[in-house]
Amino acid sequence: MKIGILGTGMVAQSLAPKLVELGHDVLLGTRDVKESLARTGTNGWGHPEFGDWHKQNSHIKVGTFADAAVHGELVMNACSGHGSLPALKAAGANNLNGKILVDISNPLDFSNGFPPSLFVGNTDSLGEQIQREYPSVKVVKTLNTVNAMLMTNPNMLGGGDHTIFVSGNDAQAKEAVIDFLKSQFGWRDVIDFGDITNARATESYLHLWIRMFGQFQNPMVTIKVLK
């Protein structure tokens, strides 16, 4: 499958190699290709900047946000919360319409330091904002409640016996994403959480996840829903 990934950060750097390993044709999209490839060193989280990362993963194609949107039969939004709507605007509605957009973003606001707050919540969510802005795109919110490494390899923690959520307005798109998560990444416990308004809950869960991260000094934490 041709997959376009919007973003070049930690999430995109986890998704892209795994998807290529699985045989997919992947193109990473960024605002400015030259500027992104020029980044070296490490970021504030201790992860390699994109230029250094890409030197070790030069087989992975890089283009603009629009290039990634055109390329992908399936498109993944791996941008930051603040960067998501600008990236989608640059990607172009005409290049996204009718496609499934897997939205992994979270509306984290670090303007007052750590721990972050959310810049939207309670009565709205970033997932809903994206769906309203792009009504002809099939937005499916998922993978935003776990660390980037667990997204593509849930078996790294607890033998994979933990829960991921999927929400969106298009039932067939959700079914396709659930099948993708199970068949490609090995997720076993996937809960269909209903329509896109339920992104309010999974985005708000980041409050708890960040506190657990801080408490245990380990990002490899998640939850298992027992019912």
Short mmCIF file of the C-alpha atoms (twelve columns), coordinates in Angstrom:
data_MODEL
# 
_entry.id   MODEL 
# 
loop_
_atom_site.group_PDB 
_atom_site.id 
_atom_site.type_symbol 
_atom_site.label_atom_id 
_atom_site.label_alt_id 
_atom_site.label_comp_id 
_atom_site.label_asym_id 
_atom_site.label_seq_id 
_atom_site.Cartn_x 
_atom_site.Cartn_y 
_atom_site.Cartn_z 
_atom_site.pdbx_PDB_model_num 
ATOM 1   C CA . MET A 1   0.000   0.000  0.000  1 
ATOM 2   C CA . LYS A 2   1.097   3.574  -0.625 1 
ATOM 3   C CA . ILE A 3   1.161   5.431  2.688  1 
ATOM 4   C CA . GLY A 4   1.765   9.132  3.225  1 
ATOM 5   C CA . ILE A 5   2.915   10.269 6.672  1 
ATOM 6   C CA . LEU A 6   2.596   13.915 7.637  1 
ATOM 7   C CA . GLY A 7   5.425   14.823 9.990  1 
ATOM 8   C CA . THR A 8   9.071   13.940 10.572 1 
ATOM 9   C CA . GLY A 9   9.239   13.718 14.371 1 
ATOM 10  C CA . MET A 10  9.447   10.827 16.788 1 
ATOM 11  C CA . VAL A 11  6.092   9.294  15.774 1 
ATOM 12  C CA . ALA A 12  6.843   9.472  12.044 1 
ATOM 13  C CA . GLN A 13  10.333  8.082  12.691 1 
ATOM 14  C CA . SER A 14  8.757   5.078  14.410 1 
ATOM 15  C CA . LEU A 15  6.006   4.488  11.858 1 
ATOM 16  C CA . ALA A 16  7.969   4.840  8.630  1 
ATOM 17  C CA . PRO A 17  10.653  2.139  9.082  1 
ATOM 18  C CA . LYS A 18  8.111   -0.372 10.356 1 
ATOM 19  C CA . LEU A 19  5.773   0.251  7.434  1 
ATOM 20  C CA . VAL A 20  8.624   -0.035 4.931  1 
ATOM 21  C CA . GLU A 21  9.729   -3.261 6.615  1 
ATOM 22  C CA . LEU A 22  6.194   -4.557 6.116  1 
ATOM 23  C CA . GLY A 23  6.449   -3.832 2.383  1 
ATOM 24  C CA . HIS A 24  4.530   -0.557 2.135  1 
ATOM 25  C CA . ASP A 25  5.550   2.326  -0.119 1 
ATOM 26  C CA . VAL A 26  6.023   5.203  2.336  1 
ATOM 27  C CA . LEU A 27  6.609   8.912  1.786  1 
ATOM 28  C CA . LEU A 28  7.214   11.271 4.715  1 
ATOM 29  C CA . GLY A 29  5.854   14.797 4.311  1 
ATOM 30  C CA . THR A 30  7.321   17.953 5.806  1 
ATOM 31  C CA . ARG A 31  6.855   21.702 5.413  1 
ATOM 32  C CA . ASP A 32  10.339  22.355 4.025  1 
ATOM 33  C CA . VAL A 33  12.293  19.328 2.807  1 
ATOM 34  C CA . LYS A 34  15.662  21.081 2.630  1 
ATOM 35  C CA . GLU A 35  15.306  22.576 6.109  1 
ATOM 36  C CA . SER A 36  14.161  19.269 7.636  1 
ATOM 37  C CA . LEU A 37  17.083  17.337 6.149  1 
ATOM 38  C CA . ALA A 38  19.494  19.978 7.465  1 
ATOM 39  C CA . ARG A 39  18.509  19.336 11.109 1 
ATOM 40  C CA . THR A 40  21.234  17.576 13.071 1 
ATOM 41  C CA . GLY A 41  21.928  16.696 16.673 1 
ATOM 42  C CA . THR A 42  19.262  15.690 19.170 1 
ATOM 43  C CA . ASN A 43  15.995  17.280 20.175 1 
ATOM 44  C CA . GLY A 44  14.776  18.134 23.669 1 
ATOM 45  C CA . TRP A 45  13.705  14.525 24.227 1 
ATOM 46  C CA . GLY A 46  17.132  13.156 23.327 1 
ATOM 47  C CA . HIS A 47  16.019  11.773 19.974 1 
ATOM 48  C CA . PRO A 48  17.937  12.413 16.745 1 
ATOM 49  C CA . GLU A 49  16.905  15.354 14.639 1 
ATOM 50  C CA . PHE A 50  15.448  14.425 11.292 1 
ATOM 51  C CA . GLY A 51  18.557  15.022 9.186  1 
ATOM 52  C CA . ASP A 52  20.651  12.619 11.239 1 
ATOM 53  C CA . TRP A 53  17.817  10.104 11.437 1 
ATOM 54  C CA . HIS A 54  17.342  10.172 7.673  1 
ATOM 55  C CA . LYS A 55  21.028  9.499  7.042  1 
ATOM 56  C CA . GLN A 56  20.425  6.163  8.743  1 
ATOM 57  C CA . ASN A 57  17.112  5.666  6.903  1 
ATOM 58  C CA . SER A 58  17.909  7.126  3.494  1 
ATOM 59  C CA . HIS A 59  15.733  4.529  1.753  1 
ATOM 60  C CA . ILE A 60  12.636  6.295  3.120  1 
ATOM 61  C CA . LYS A 61  11.285  8.900  0.727  1 
ATOM 62  C CA . VAL A 62  10.772  12.495 1.823  1 
ATOM 63  C CA . GLY A 63  8.675   15.226 0.204  1 
ATOM 64  C CA . THR A 64  6.332   18.046 1.039  1 
ATOM 65  C CA . PHE A 65  3.073   17.637 2.928  1 
ATOM 66  C CA . ALA A 66  1.278   17.821 -0.431 1 
ATOM 67  C CA . ASP A 67  3.554   15.134 -1.871 1 
ATOM 68  C CA . ALA A 68  2.711   12.822 1.026  1 
ATOM 69  C CA . ALA A 69  -1.021  13.460 0.667  1 
ATOM 70  C CA . VAL A 70  -0.929  12.762 -3.072 1 
ATOM 71  C CA . HIS A 71  1.206   9.664  -2.573 1 
ATOM 72  C CA . GLY A 72  -0.858  8.011  0.131  1 
ATOM 73  C CA . GLU A 73  -3.800  5.733  -0.433 1 
ATOM 74  C CA . LEU A 74  -3.787  5.930  3.363  1 
ATOM 75  C CA . VAL A 75  -2.527  9.082  5.095  1 
ATOM 76  C CA . MET A 76  -1.270  9.316  8.674  1 
ATOM 77  C CA . ASN A 77  -1.105  12.561 10.634 1 
ATOM 78  C CA . ALA A 78  1.979   12.276 12.851 1 
ATOM 79  C CA . CYS A 79  2.375   16.022 13.388 1 
ATOM 80  C CA . SER A 80  2.296   17.809 16.717 1 
ATOM 81  C CA . GLY A 81  -1.035  19.148 17.896 1 
ATOM 82  C CA . HIS A 82  -0.224  22.746 16.975 1 
ATOM 83  C CA . GLY A 83  1.250   21.640 13.665 1 
ATOM 84  C CA . SER A 84  -1.597  19.409 12.516 1 
ATOM 85  C CA . LEU A 85  -4.052  21.853 10.947 1 
ATOM 86  C CA . PRO A 86  -1.291  23.882 9.209  1 
ATOM 87  C CA . ALA A 87  0.185   20.643 7.853  1 
ATOM 88  C CA . LEU A 88  -3.178  19.473 6.566  1 
ATOM 89  C CA . LYS A 89  -3.758  22.847 4.939  1 
ATOM 90  C CA . ALA A 90  -0.399  22.521 3.191  1 
ATOM 91  C CA . ALA A 91  -1.269  18.950 2.212  1 
ATOM 92  C CA . GLY A 92  -4.368  20.247 0.425  1 
ATOM 93  C CA . ALA A 93  -7.991  19.214 0.797  1 
ATOM 94  C CA . ASN A 94  -8.153  17.994 -2.803 1 
ATOM 95  C CA . ASN A 95  -5.269  15.612 -2.114 1 
ATOM 96  C CA . LEU A 96  -6.943  14.246 1.027  1 
ATOM 97  C CA . ASN A 97  -10.629 14.096 0.125  1 
ATOM 98  C CA . GLY A 98  -12.110 10.609 0.158  1 
ATOM 99  C CA . LYS A 99  -9.081  9.108  1.879  1 
ATOM 100 C CA . ILE A 100 -8.687  7.698  5.366  1 
ATOM 101 C CA . LEU A 101 -6.654  9.994  7.605  1 
ATOM 102 C CA . VAL A 102 -5.284  8.189  10.646 1 
ATOM 103 C CA . ASP A 103 -4.966  11.012 13.179 1 
ATOM 104 C CA . ILE A 104 -2.349  10.296 15.852 1 
ATOM 105 C CA . SER A 105 -1.948  13.883 17.046 1 
ATOM 106 C CA . ASN A 106 -2.594  15.256 20.535 1 
ATOM 107 C CA . PRO A 107 -3.418  18.897 21.422 1 
ATOM 108 C CA . LEU A 108 -0.516  19.298 23.855 1 
ATOM 109 C CA . ASP A 109 0.374   22.825 24.909 1 
ATOM 110 C CA . PHE A 110 3.876   23.252 26.361 1 
ATOM 111 C CA . SER A 111 3.721   27.056 26.490 1 
ATOM 112 C CA . ASN A 112 3.771   26.981 30.305 1 
ATOM 113 C CA . GLY A 113 6.334   24.227 30.559 1 
ATOM 114 C CA . PHE A 114 5.955   20.659 31.724 1 
ATOM 115 C CA . PRO A 115 3.577   18.978 32.310 1 
ATOM 116 C CA . PRO A 116 1.667   20.325 29.327 1 
ATOM 117 C CA . SER A 117 -1.980  21.278 29.208 1 
ATOM 118 C CA . LEU A 118 -4.376  20.706 26.305 1 
ATOM 119 C CA . PHE A 119 -5.224  23.596 24.004 1 
ATOM 120 C CA . VAL A 120 -8.617  22.061 23.253 1 
ATOM 121 C CA . GLY A 121 -10.747 19.729 25.364 1 
ATOM 122 C CA . ASN A 122 -13.953 19.015 27.294 1 
ATOM 123 C CA . THR A 123 -16.423 20.103 24.593 1 
ATOM 124 C CA . ASP A 124 -14.182 19.657 21.550 1 
ATOM 125 C CA . SER A 125 -11.073 17.836 20.390 1 
ATOM 126 C CA . LEU A 126 -8.344  18.168 17.811 1 
ATOM 127 C CA . GLY A 127 -9.754  15.148 16.014 1 
ATOM 128 C CA . GLU A 128 -13.114 16.916 15.702 1 
ATOM 129 C CA . GLN A 129 -11.473 20.125 14.527 1 
ATOM 130 C CA . ILE A 130 -9.737  18.209 11.766 1 
ATOM 131 C CA . GLN A 131 -12.943 16.425 10.757 1 
ATOM 132 C CA . ARG A 132 -14.894 19.712 10.631 1 
ATOM 133 C CA . GLU A 133 -12.183 21.381 8.566  1 
ATOM 134 C CA . TYR A 134 -12.056 18.425 6.141  1 
ATOM 135 C CA . PRO A 135 -15.572 16.971 5.967  1 
ATOM 136 C CA . SER A 136 -14.758 14.789 2.937  1 
ATOM 137 C CA . VAL A 137 -11.822 13.129 4.700  1 
ATOM 138 C CA . LYS A 138 -12.428 9.969  6.724  1 
ATOM 139 C CA . VAL A 139 -10.719 10.918 9.988  1 
ATOM 140 C CA . VAL A 140 -9.958  8.003  12.308 1 
ATOM 141 C CA . LYS A 141 -8.392  8.825  15.665 1 
ATOM 142 C CA . THR A 142 -6.100  6.167  17.071 1 
ATOM 143 C CA . LEU A 143 -2.620  5.354  18.464 1 
ATOM 144 C CA . ASN A 144 -2.505  8.696  20.294 1 
ATOM 145 C CA . THR A 145 -2.613  7.084  23.759 1 
ATOM 146 C CA . VAL A 146 0.693   5.199  23.591 1 
ATOM 147 C CA . ASN A 147 4.390   5.865  23.178 1 
ATOM 148 C CA . ALA A 148 5.661   5.949  19.574 1 
ATOM 149 C CA . MET A 149 7.512   2.637  19.947 1 
ATOM 150 C CA . LEU A 150 4.386   0.827  21.147 1 
ATOM 151 C CA . MET A 151 2.330   2.119  18.218 1 
ATOM 152 C CA . THR A 152 4.063   -0.245 15.806 1 
ATOM 153 C CA . ASN A 153 5.082   -2.949 18.269 1 
ATOM 154 C CA . PRO A 154 2.550   -3.426 21.083 1 
ATOM 155 C CA . ASN A 155 4.275   -6.684 22.086 1 
ATOM 156 C CA . MET A 156 7.117   -4.637 23.601 1 
ATOM 157 C CA . LEU A 157 4.969   -4.228 26.732 1 
ATOM 158 C CA . GLY A 158 3.017   -6.886 28.590 1 
ATOM 159 C CA . GLY A 159 3.130   -9.281 25.662 1 
ATOM 160 C CA . GLY A 160 0.832   -6.907 23.795 1 
ATOM 161 C CA . ASP A 161 -2.013  -7.428 26.252 1 
ATOM 162 C CA . HIS A 162 -3.194  -3.831 26.436 1 
ATOM 163 C CA . THR A 163 -5.781  -1.611 24.763 1 
ATOM 164 C CA . ILE A 164 -5.875  0.847  21.882 1 
ATOM 165 C CA . PHE A 165 -8.902  2.920  20.851 1 
ATOM 166 C CA . VAL A 166 -10.342 3.864  17.473 1 
ATOM 167 C CA . SER A 167 -12.910 6.596  16.898 1 
ATOM 168 C CA . GLY A 168 -14.377 8.166  13.784 1 
ATOM 169 C CA . ASN A 169 -17.577 8.903  11.919 1 
ATOM 170 C CA . ASP A 170 -17.105 6.495  9.004  1 
ATOM 171 C CA . ALA A 171 -17.778 2.892  10.041 1 
ATOM 172 C CA . GLN A 172 -16.013 1.342  7.048  1 
ATOM 173 C CA . ALA A 173 -12.948 3.526  7.573  1 
ATOM 174 C CA . LYS A 174 -12.781 2.431  11.214 1 
ATOM 175 C CA . GLU A 175 -13.068 -1.218 10.212 1 
ATOM 176 C CA . ALA A 176 -10.222 -0.758 7.740  1 
ATOM 177 C CA . VAL A 177 -8.028  0.911  10.357 1 
ATOM 178 C CA . ILE A 178 -8.811  -1.741 12.975 1 
ATOM 179 C CA . ASP A 179 -7.845  -4.445 10.476 1 
ATOM 180 C CA . PHE A 180 -4.652  -2.525 9.666  1 
ATOM 181 C CA . LEU A 181 -3.683  -2.173 13.325 1 
ATOM 182 C CA . LYS A 182 -4.202  -5.877 13.908 1 
ATOM 183 C CA . SER A 183 -2.695  -7.297 10.725 1 
ATOM 184 C CA . GLN A 184 0.231   -4.886 10.356 1 
ATOM 185 C CA . PHE A 185 1.238   -3.854 13.872 1 
ATOM 186 C CA . GLY A 186 -0.032  -6.832 15.859 1 
ATOM 187 C CA . TRP A 187 -2.611  -5.071 18.039 1 
ATOM 188 C CA . ARG A 188 -5.043  -7.530 19.596 1 
ATOM 189 C CA . ASP A 189 -7.248  -5.455 21.900 1 
ATOM 190 C CA . VAL A 190 -8.714  -2.688 19.719 1 
ATOM 191 C CA . ILE A 191 -11.858 -0.947 20.952 1 
ATOM 192 C CA . ASP A 192 -14.180 0.835  18.530 1 
ATOM 193 C CA . PHE A 193 -14.879 3.893  20.651 1 
ATOM 194 C CA . GLY A 194 -17.640 5.349  18.491 1 
ATOM 195 C CA . ASP A 195 -17.748 8.599  16.552 1 
ATOM 196 C CA . ILE A 196 -15.062 11.273 16.375 1 
ATOM 197 C CA . THR A 197 -16.408 13.120 19.434 1 
ATOM 198 C CA . ASN A 198 -14.821 10.347 21.485 1 
ATOM 199 C CA . ALA A 199 -11.426 11.774 20.549 1 
ATOM 200 C CA . ARG A 200 -12.145 14.131 23.474 1 
ATOM 201 C CA . ALA A 201 -11.643 11.202 25.824 1 
ATOM 202 C CA . THR A 202 -8.523  9.704  24.255 1 
ATOM 203 C CA . GLU A 203 -6.863  13.113 23.901 1 
ATOM 204 C CA . SER A 204 -7.737  13.973 27.515 1 
ATOM 205 C CA . TYR A 205 -6.179  10.664 28.587 1 
ATOM 206 C CA . LEU A 206 -2.814  12.315 27.881 1 
ATOM 207 C CA . HIS A 207 -3.168  14.082 31.237 1 
ATOM 208 C CA . LEU A 208 -2.995  10.681 32.932 1 
ATOM 209 C CA . TRP A 209 -0.372  9.232  30.575 1 
ATOM 210 C CA . ILE A 210 2.011   12.146 31.120 1 
ATOM 211 C CA . ARG A 211 1.658   11.865 34.899 1 
ATOM 212 C CA . MET A 212 2.363   8.126  34.724 1 
ATOM 213 C CA . PHE A 213 5.389   8.848  32.547 1 
ATOM 214 C CA . GLY A 214 6.617   11.266 35.192 1 
ATOM 215 C CA . GLN A 215 5.845   8.960  38.098 1 
ATOM 216 C CA . PHE A 216 7.611   5.926  36.641 1 
ATOM 217 C CA . GLN A 217 10.213  7.810  34.569 1 
ATOM 218 C CA . ASN A 218 9.281   5.529  31.708 1 
ATOM 219 C CA . PRO A 219 7.198   6.275  28.597 1 
ATOM 220 C CA . MET A 220 6.367   2.587  28.155 1 
ATOM 221 C CA . VAL A 221 3.144   2.767  30.138 1 
ATOM 222 C CA . THR A 222 -0.407  2.191  28.965 1 
ATOM 223 C CA . ILE A 223 -3.715  0.690  30.056 1 
ATOM 224 C CA . LYS A 224 -5.740  -2.473 29.639 1 
ATOM 225 C CA . VAL A 225 -9.529  -2.187 29.607 1 
ATOM 226 C CA . LEU A 226 -11.255 -5.050 31.431 1 
ATOM 227 C CA . LYS A 227 -14.954 -5.442 30.759 1 
# 
